[in-house]
Amino acid sequence: MRQTLLFVLIFLLLAGPSTANENRYREQAAREAIAEMFRSMENVRADAMAAGGLAHALEVCKTVIPAMAAARRAAMDAIDVSRTSLHVLNPANAPDAWERRILETFMARAARGEDLKTMEHGEAIEIDGGARMFRFMSAFVADSSCLACHGNAAIPEIAGQRAKLFPQGQAAPWFPGGLAGAFSVRQPM
């Protein structure tokens, strides 16, 4: 009995830090994948703006960025990075139940004064069939460049283009410095 108890105690002591270290590694990998995705998206958006203004950038958001995101997901091996929000233009980016819960938690944390720019959440969850997956979200903050296309006050030309390109999309009640959404990462464990 004592040997069994000792074995269990040693196992728990060794397993705890290992799991914590694995989660820290996964969080760092998620942050790096998000940073790469964000840089790529921002470069494409900036190039589109320079080439044809807001209307062209909106068209690129409809066609180029989803294709680019899919290609990056395929190239990133086991790390799947996507974007979501409580107010999406593209219904394909709508949050799943876990993402919605975390986005709502981010809103509550922001309402209590926590800085959105550093807001993250990661956890290992059990998915169908008993498999485990590491999920991670990092908030992104709305700025004026977001609001030009996504916001309620978009100029009429852009609002019309948005309605044509994203007929099921939602204009976002975002404001500068508020929660725009989050990058969401999935990693099988």
mmCIF file of N, CA and C in Angstrom, residues 60 125 180:
data_model
loop_
_atom_site.group_PDB
_atom_site.id
_atom_site.type_symbol
_atom_site.label_atom_id
_atom_site.label_comp_id
_atom_site.label_asym_id
_atom_site.label_seq_id
_atom_site.Cartn_x
_atom_site.Cartn_y
_atom_site.Cartn_z
ATOM 1 N N VAL A 60 -10.419 41.694 -51.237
ATOM 2 C CA VAL A 60 -9.303 40.819 -50.855
ATOM 3 C C VAL A 60 -9.661 40.040 -49.587
ATOM 4 N N ILE A 125 -8.385 20.519 -23.751
ATOM 5 C CA ILE A 125 -9.768 20.066 -23.623
ATOM 6 C C ILE A 125 -9.895 18.664 -24.219
ATOM 7 N N ALA A 180 -12.216 43.336 -30.946
ATOM 8 C CA ALA A 180 -12.663 43.048 -32.308
ATOM 9 C C ALA A 180 -12.952 41.560 -32.467
#
